[in-house]
Short mmCIF file of C-alpha atoms and ligand atoms in Angstrom, two decimals:
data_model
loop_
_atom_site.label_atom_id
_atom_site.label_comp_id
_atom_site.label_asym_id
_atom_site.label_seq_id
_atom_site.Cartn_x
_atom_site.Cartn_y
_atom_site.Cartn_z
CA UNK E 7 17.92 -23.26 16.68
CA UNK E 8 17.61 -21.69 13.11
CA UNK E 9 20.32 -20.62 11.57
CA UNK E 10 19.68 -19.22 8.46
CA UNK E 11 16.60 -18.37 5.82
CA UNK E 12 15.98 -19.28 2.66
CA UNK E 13 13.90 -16.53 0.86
CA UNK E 14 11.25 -17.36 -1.79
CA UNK E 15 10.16 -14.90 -4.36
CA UNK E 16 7.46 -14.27 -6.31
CA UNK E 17 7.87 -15.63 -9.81
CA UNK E 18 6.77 -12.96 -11.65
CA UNK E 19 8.75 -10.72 -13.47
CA UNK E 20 11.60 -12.92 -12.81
CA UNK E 21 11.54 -15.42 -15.99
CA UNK E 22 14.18 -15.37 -19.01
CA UNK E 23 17.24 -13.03 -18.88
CA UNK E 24 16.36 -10.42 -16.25
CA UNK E 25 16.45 -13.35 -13.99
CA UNK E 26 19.44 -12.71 -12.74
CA UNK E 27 18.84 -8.97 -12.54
CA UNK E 28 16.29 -9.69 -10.33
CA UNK E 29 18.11 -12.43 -8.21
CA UNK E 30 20.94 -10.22 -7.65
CA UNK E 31 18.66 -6.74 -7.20
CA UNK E 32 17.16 -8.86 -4.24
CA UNK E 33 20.13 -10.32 -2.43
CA UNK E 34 21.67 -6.22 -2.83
CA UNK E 35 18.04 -5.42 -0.61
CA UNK E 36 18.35 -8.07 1.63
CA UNK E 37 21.95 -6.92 2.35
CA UNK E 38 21.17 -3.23 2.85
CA UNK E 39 18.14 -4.37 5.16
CA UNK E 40 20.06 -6.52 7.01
CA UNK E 41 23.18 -4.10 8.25
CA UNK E 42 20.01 -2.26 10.18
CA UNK E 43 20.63 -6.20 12.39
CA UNK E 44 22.94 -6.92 15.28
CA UNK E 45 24.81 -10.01 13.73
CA UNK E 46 26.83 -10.74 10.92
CA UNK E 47 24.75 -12.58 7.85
CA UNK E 48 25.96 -14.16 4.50
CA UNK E 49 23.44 -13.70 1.77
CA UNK E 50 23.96 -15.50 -1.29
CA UNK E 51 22.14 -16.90 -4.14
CA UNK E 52 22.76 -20.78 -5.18
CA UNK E 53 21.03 -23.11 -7.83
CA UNK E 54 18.08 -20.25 -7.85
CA UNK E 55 17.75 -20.15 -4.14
CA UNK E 56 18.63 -17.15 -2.19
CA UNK E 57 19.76 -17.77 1.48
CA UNK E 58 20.41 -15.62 4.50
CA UNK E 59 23.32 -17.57 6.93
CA UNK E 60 23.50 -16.00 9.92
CA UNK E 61 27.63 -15.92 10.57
CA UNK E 62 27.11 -15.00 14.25
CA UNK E 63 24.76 -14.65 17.20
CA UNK E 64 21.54 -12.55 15.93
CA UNK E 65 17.95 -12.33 17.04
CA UNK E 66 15.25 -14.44 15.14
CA UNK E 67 12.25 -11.72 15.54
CA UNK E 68 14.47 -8.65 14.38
CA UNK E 69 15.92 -10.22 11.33
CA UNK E 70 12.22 -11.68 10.27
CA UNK E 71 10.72 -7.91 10.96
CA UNK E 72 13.59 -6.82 8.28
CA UNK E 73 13.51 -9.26 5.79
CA UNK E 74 9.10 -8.75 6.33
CA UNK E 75 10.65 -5.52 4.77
CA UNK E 76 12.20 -6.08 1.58
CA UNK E 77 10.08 -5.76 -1.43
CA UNK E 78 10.44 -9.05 -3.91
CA UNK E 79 10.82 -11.76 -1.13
CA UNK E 80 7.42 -13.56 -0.98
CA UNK E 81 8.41 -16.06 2.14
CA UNK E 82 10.71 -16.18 4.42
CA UNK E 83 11.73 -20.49 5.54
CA UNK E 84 13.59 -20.13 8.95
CA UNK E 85 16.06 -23.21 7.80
CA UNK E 86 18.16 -25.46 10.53
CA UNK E 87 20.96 -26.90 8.56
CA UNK E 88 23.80 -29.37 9.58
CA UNK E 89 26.97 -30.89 8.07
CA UNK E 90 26.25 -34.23 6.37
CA UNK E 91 26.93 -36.95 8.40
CA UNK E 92 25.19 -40.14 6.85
CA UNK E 93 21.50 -41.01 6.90
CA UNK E 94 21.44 -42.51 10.90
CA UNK E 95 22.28 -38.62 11.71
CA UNK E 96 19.98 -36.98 9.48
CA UNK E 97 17.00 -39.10 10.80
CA UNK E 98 17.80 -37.90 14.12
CA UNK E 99 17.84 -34.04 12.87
CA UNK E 100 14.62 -34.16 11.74
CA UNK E 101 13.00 -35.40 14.31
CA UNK E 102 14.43 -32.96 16.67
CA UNK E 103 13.60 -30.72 14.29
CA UNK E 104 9.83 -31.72 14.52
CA UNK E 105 9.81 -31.59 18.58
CA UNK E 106 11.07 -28.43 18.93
CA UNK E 107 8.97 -26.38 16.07
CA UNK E 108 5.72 -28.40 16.63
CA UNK E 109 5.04 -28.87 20.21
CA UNK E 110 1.76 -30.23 19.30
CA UNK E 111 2.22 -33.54 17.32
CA UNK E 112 -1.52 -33.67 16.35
CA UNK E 113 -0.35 -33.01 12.37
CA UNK E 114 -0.65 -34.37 9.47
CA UNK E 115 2.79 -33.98 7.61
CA UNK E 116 4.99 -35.13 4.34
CA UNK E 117 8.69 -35.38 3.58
CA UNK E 118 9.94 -33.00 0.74
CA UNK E 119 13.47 -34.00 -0.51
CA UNK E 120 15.42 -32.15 -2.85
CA UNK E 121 19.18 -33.18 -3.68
CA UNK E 122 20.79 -30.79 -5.40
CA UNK E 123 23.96 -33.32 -4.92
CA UNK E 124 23.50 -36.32 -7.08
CA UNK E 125 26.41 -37.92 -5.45
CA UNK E 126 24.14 -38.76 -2.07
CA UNK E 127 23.25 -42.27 -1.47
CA UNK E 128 19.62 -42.02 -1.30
CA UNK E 129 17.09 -40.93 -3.67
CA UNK E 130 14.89 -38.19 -3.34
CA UNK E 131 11.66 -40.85 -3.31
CA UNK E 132 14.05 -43.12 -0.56
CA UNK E 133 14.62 -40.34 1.40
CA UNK E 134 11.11 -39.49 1.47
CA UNK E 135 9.75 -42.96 2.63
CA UNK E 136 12.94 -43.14 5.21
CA UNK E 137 12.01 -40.52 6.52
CA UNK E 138 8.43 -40.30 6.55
CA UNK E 139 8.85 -43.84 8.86
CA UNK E 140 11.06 -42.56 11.43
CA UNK E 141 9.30 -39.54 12.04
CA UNK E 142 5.81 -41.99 11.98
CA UNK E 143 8.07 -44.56 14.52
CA UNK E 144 8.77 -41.30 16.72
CA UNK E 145 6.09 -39.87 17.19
CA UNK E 146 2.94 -42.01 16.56
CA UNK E 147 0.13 -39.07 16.80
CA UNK E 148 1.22 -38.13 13.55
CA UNK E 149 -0.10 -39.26 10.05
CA UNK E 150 0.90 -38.49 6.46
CA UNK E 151 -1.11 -36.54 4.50
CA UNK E 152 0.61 -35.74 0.39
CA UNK E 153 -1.82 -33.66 -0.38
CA UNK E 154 -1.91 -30.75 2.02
CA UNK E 155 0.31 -32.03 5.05
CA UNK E 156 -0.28 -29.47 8.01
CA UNK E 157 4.10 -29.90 7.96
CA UNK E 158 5.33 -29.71 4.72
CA UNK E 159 9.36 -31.14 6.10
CA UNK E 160 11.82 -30.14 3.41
CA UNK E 161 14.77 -31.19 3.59
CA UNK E 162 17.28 -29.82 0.40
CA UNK E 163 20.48 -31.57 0.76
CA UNK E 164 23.73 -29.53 -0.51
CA UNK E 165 27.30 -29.37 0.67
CA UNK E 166 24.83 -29.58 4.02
CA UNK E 167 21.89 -30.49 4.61
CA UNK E 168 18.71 -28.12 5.18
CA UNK E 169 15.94 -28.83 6.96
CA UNK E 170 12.53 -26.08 7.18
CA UNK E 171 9.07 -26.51 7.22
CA UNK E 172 7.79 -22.74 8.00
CA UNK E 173 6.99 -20.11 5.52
CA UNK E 174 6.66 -16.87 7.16
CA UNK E 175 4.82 -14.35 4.08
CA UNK E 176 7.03 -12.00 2.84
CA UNK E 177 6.20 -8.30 1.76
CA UNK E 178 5.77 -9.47 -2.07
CA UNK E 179 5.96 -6.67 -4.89
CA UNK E 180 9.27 -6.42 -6.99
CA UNK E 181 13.36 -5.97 -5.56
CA UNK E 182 13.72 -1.62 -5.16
CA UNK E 183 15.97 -0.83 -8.07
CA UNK E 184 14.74 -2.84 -10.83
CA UNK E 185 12.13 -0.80 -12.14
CA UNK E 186 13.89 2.68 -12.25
CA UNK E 187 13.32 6.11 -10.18
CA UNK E 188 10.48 8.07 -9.46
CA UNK E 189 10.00 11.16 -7.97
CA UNK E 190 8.07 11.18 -4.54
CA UNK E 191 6.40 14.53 -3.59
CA UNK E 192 6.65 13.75 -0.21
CA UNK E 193 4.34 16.37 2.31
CA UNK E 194 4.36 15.25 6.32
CA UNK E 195 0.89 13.77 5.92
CA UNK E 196 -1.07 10.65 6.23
CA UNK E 197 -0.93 9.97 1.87
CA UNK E 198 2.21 10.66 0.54
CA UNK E 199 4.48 8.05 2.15
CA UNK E 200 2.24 5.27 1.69
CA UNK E 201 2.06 6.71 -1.95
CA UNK E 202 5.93 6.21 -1.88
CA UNK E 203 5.53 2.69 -0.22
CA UNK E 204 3.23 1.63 -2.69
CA UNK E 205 5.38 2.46 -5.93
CA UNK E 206 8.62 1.41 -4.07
CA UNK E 207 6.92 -1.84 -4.06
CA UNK E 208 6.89 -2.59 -7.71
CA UNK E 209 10.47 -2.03 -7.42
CA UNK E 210 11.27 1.44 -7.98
CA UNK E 211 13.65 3.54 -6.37
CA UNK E 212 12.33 6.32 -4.65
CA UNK E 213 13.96 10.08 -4.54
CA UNK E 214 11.58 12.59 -2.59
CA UNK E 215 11.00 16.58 -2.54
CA UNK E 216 9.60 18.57 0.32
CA UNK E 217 8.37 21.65 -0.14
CA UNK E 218 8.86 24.14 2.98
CA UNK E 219 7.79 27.84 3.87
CA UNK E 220 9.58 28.77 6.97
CA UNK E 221 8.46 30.77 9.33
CA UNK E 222 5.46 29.92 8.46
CA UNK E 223 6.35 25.99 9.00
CA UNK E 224 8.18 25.09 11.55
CA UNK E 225 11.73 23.57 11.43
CA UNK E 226 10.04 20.31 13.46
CA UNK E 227 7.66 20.24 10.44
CA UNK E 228 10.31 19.58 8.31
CA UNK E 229 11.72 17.27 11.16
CA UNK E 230 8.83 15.13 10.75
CA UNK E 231 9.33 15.11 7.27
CA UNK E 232 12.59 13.65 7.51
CA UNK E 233 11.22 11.29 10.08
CA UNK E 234 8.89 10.05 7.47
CA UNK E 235 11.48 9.60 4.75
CA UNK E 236 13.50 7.15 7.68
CA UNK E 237 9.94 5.14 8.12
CA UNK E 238 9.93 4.77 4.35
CA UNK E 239 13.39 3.99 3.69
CA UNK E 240 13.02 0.76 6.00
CA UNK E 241 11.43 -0.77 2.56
CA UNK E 242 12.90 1.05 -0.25
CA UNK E 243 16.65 1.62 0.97
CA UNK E 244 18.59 5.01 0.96
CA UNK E 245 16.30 8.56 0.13
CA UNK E 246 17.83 11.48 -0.88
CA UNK E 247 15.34 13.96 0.25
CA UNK E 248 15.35 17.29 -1.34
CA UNK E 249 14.32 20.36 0.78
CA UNK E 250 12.75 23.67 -1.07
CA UNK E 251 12.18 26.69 0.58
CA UNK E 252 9.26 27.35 -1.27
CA UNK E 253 8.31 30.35 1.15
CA UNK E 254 8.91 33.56 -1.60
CA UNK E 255 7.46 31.54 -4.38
CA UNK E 256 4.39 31.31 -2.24
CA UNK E 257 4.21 34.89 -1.07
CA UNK E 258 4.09 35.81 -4.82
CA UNK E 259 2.01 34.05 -5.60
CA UNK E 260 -0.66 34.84 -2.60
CA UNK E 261 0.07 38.37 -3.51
CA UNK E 262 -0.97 38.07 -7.42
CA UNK E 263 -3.22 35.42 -7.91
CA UNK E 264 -6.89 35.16 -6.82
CA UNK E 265 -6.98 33.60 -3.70
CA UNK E 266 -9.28 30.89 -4.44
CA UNK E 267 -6.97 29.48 -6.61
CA UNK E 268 -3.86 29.54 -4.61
CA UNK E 269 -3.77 26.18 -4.30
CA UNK E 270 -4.02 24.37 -7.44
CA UNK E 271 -1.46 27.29 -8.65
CA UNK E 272 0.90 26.29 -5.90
CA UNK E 273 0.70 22.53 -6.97
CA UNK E 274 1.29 23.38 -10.42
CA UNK E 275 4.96 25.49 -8.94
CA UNK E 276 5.20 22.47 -7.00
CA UNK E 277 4.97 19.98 -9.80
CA UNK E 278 7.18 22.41 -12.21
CA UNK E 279 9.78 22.53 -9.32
CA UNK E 280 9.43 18.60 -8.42
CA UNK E 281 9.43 18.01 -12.26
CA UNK E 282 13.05 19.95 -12.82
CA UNK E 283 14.68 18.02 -9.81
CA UNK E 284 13.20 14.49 -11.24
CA UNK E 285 15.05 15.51 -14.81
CA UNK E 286 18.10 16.15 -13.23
CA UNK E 287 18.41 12.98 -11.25
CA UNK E 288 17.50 10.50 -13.83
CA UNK E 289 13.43 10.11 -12.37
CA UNK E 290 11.31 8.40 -14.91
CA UNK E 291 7.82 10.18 -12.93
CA UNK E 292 6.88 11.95 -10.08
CA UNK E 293 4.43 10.51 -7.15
CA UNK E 294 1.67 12.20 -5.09
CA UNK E 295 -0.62 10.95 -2.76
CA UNK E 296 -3.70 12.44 -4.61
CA UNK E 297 -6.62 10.53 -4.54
CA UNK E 298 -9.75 12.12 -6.17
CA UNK E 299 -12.29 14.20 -4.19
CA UNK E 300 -10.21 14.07 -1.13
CA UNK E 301 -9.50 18.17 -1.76
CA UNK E 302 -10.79 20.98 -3.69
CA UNK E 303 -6.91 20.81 -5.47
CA UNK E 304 -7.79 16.66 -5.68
CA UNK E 305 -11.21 16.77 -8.53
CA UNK E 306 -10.62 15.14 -12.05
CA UNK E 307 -10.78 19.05 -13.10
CA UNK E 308 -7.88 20.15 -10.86
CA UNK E 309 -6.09 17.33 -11.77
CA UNK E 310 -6.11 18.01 -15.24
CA UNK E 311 -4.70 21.45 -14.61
CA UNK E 312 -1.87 20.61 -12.22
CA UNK E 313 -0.46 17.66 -14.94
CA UNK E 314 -0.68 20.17 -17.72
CA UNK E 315 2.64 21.89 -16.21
CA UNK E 316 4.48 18.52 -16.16
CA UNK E 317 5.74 16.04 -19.21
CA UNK E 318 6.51 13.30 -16.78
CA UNK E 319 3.66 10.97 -15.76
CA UNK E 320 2.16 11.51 -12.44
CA UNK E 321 1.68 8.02 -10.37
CA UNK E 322 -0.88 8.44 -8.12
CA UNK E 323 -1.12 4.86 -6.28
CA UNK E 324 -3.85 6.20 -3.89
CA UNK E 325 -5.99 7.31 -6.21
CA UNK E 326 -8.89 4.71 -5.83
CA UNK E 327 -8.99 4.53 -2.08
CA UNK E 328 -10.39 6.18 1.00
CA UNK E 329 -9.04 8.28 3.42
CA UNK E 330 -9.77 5.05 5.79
CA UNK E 331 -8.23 2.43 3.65
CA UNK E 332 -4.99 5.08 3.24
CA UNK E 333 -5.50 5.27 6.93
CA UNK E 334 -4.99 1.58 7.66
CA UNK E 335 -2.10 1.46 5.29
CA UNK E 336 -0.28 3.91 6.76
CA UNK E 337 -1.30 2.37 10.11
CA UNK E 338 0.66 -1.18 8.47
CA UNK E 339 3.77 0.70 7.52
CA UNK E 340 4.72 2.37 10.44
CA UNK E 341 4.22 5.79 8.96
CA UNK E 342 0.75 6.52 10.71
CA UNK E 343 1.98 8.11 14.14
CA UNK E 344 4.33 10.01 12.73
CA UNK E 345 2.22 11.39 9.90
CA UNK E 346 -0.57 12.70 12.61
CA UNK E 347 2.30 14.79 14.71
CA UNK E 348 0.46 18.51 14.84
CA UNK E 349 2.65 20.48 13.10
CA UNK E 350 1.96 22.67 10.03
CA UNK E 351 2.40 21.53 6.06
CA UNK E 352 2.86 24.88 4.06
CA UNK E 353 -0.17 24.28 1.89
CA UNK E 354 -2.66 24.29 5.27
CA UNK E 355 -0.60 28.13 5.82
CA UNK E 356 -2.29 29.64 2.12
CA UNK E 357 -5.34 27.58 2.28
CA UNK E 358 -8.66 30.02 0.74
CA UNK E 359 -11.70 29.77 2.47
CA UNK E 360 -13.19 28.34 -1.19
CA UNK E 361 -10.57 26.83 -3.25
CA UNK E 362 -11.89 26.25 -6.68
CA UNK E 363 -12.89 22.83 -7.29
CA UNK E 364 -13.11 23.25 -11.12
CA UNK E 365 -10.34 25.31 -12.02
CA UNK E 366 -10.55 26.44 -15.32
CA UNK E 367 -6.86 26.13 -17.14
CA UNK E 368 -7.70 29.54 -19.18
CA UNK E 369 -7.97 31.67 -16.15
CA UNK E 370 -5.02 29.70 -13.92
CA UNK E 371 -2.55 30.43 -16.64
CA UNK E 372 -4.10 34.00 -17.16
CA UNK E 373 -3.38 34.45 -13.42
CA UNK E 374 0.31 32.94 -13.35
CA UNK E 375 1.13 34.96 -16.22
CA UNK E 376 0.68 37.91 -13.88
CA UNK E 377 3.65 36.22 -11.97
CA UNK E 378 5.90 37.65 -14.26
CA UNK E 379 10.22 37.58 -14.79
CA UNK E 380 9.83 37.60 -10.89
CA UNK E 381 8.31 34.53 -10.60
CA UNK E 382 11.76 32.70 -12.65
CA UNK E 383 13.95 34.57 -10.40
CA UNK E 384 12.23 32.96 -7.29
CA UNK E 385 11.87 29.36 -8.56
CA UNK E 386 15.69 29.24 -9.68
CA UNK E 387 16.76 30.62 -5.90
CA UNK E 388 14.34 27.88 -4.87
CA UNK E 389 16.08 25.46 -6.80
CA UNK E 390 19.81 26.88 -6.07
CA UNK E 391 19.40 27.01 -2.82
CA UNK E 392 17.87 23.52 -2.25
CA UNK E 393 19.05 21.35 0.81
CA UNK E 394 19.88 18.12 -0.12
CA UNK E 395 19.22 14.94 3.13
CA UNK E 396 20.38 11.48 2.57
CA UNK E 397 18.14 9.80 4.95
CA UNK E 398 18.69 5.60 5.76
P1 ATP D 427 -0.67 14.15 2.21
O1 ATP D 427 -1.38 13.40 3.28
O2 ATP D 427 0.24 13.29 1.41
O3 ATP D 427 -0.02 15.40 2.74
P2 ATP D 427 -2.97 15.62 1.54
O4 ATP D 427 -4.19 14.83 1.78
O5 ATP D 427 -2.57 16.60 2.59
O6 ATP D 427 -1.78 14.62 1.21
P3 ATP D 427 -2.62 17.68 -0.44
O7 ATP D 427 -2.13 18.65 0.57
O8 ATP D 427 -3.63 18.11 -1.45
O9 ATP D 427 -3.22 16.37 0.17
O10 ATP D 427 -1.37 17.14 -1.23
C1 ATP D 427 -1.53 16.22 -2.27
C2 ATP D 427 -0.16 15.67 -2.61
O11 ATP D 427 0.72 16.73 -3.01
C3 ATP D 427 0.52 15.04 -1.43
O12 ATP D 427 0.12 13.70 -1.26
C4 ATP D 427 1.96 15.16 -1.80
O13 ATP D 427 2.33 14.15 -2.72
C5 ATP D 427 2.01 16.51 -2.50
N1 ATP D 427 2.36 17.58 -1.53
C6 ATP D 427 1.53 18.38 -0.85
N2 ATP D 427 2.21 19.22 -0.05
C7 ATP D 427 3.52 18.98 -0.25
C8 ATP D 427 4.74 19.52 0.27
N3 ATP D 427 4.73 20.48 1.16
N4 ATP D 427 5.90 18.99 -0.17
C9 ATP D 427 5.92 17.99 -1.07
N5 ATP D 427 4.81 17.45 -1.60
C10 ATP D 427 3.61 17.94 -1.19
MG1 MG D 428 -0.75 17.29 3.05
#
């Protein structure tokens, strides 16, 4: 029976003259979401309403799991809308409307009308009461309540005439695009791509950077990496996914530096490398899905160390929260099966037994410096020879 949505989003952000930015940033998502739909859909924006009109045959429950997707929309109103053909018509609309959507007529409900065309014969207030008395005369179990109606019936009349009553809650946060680039570091566990979900959600575009070490990970590991980035692009759109062979850089270092601080020395190659791909594509900061104590590389200390290699700022949206509240995010997304897949990230490959867990910054960049000229060679063939994956 419905036909097509009106989308509500959240106010804020959206007042004065990025307005329209934001209107138009939004019904670009909605688009992009909706081509992953059977069914052809007109989205457009009109007298600050955005609606979705479905221009074929599509199903309800897929299009409401998409647009649950899109970052900005706050509520989705499945709408039933009809030409206008006078008042005697309209009455009988609604009521239909009610007996289908509300099999049990034990509700207390008010009439909402809008017209947005001043040339229709009733008044909002007179459509209200008109209303409000057939839908009484039909069925009598219901009562009005204009304070907080169980059925809030709006019914916006336009060229046609809309009728919804349902708000189904929306994803919230802010339209991808309108609040720049960022970098994701993006590994094939449980943190990073709800680290990527969470900035996405404020409305930036996310760009992502594996770092992999075959043989010693697998080409499935990087599989599942890609699988990831398709899970994540459901909400943020398009991710170009660069791949690094980050194998000799490793090897160099494991074969110069102590071993106990292989890790926070790899991060800091790993920022440096994620750091010269973010400049290059127009990323305003890189994103990890750090959150401190989690690791030995994860303290306050080691933290301080890995950002001193990088001039961007680091977002770090997990920071605050448990593995189990990470865990139950992930779980939400969609990115939780995937993410627990066995196969091997390159850091687990050059773990130490005892990583440092207060690294001191004199002795890590004592220890790179014994990397040498070598060590520039091997991070600009990383770079060169970086594979480049457009994943939707
Ligand atoms: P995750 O679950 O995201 O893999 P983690 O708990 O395994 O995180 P670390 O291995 O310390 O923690 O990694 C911390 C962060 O560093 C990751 O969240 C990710 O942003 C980044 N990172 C780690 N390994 C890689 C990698 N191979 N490629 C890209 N980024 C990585
Ligand atoms: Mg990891």
């Amino acid at each position: 029976m419905f036909k097509a949505f009106l989308i509500k989003y959240a106010e804020i952000g959206v007042k004065g003259k990025n307005r329209h930015l934001f209107e138009d940033a939004l019904v670009h998502q909605i688009k992009v979401a909706l081509k992953r739909c059977d069914g052809k859909f007109y989205v457009h924006k009109t007298q600050g309403r955005i609606f979705v009109e479905a221009e074929s045959e599509f199903d309800f429950d897929e299009v409401v799991e998409t647009l649950k997707q899109v970052f900005g929309i706050s509520g989705i109103c499945p709408v039933v809308y009809a030409e206008d053909e006078g008042f005697e018509k309209l009455a009988k609309d609604v009521v239909d409307y009610i007996d289908k959507v509300y099999p049990d007529k034990h509700k207390t409900f008010k009439v909402n009308a809008r017209r947005a065309r001043k040339d229709y014969p009733k008044e909002s207030m007179e459509i209200n009461a008109d209303l409000g008395e057939v839908i009484l005369n039909a069925f009598p179990e219901m009562t009005v309540d204009v304070h907080e109606p169980d059925v809030m019936m709006n019914v916006e009349i336009r060229e046609k005439i809309y009728l919804y009553s349902e708000i189904i809650p929306g994803p919230g946060g802010m339209p991808v695009g309108t609040g720049g680039k960022g970098m994701l570091l993006l590994s094939g566990g449980i943190d990073s791509p709800v680290a990527g979900y969470m900035i996405a959600k404020r409305g930036v575009k996310i760009d992502a950077v594996y770092f992999h070490a075959p043989p010693y990970t697998s080409e499935r590991a990087k599989q599942k990496v890609v699988d990831l980035a398709r899970i994540v692009a459901k909400y943020t759109g398009p991710i170009y996914l660069h791949v690094i062979n980050f194998t000799d850089v490793q090897l160099h270092i494991y074969e110069k530096c102590p071993h106990e601080e292989l890790t926070i020395i790899m991060k800091r190659y790993m920022m440096r490398l994620a750091e010269h791909i973010a400049k290059e594509t127009e990323c305003l900061g890189l994103i990890t899905g750090e959150s401190i104590g989690q690791v030995a590389s994860q303290t306050m200390a080691s933290m301080v160390v890995i950002n001193e290699v990088c001039e961007l700022p680091v977002y770090r949206p997990l920071i605050g929260f448990d593995k189990q509240e990470i865990v139950e995010m992930s779980e939400k997304i969609g990115t939780y099966e995937t993410s627990i897949q066995p196969f091997e990230d390159c850091c687990t490959i050059f773990v130490a037994k005892h990583p440092v867990t207060k690294p001191n910054p004199k002795y890590i960049r004592r220890h790179e410096g014994n990397l040498g000229e070598k060590m520039d060679e091997l991070v600009k063939t990383a770079l060169e020879t970086e594979e480049l994956i457009i994943v939707e």
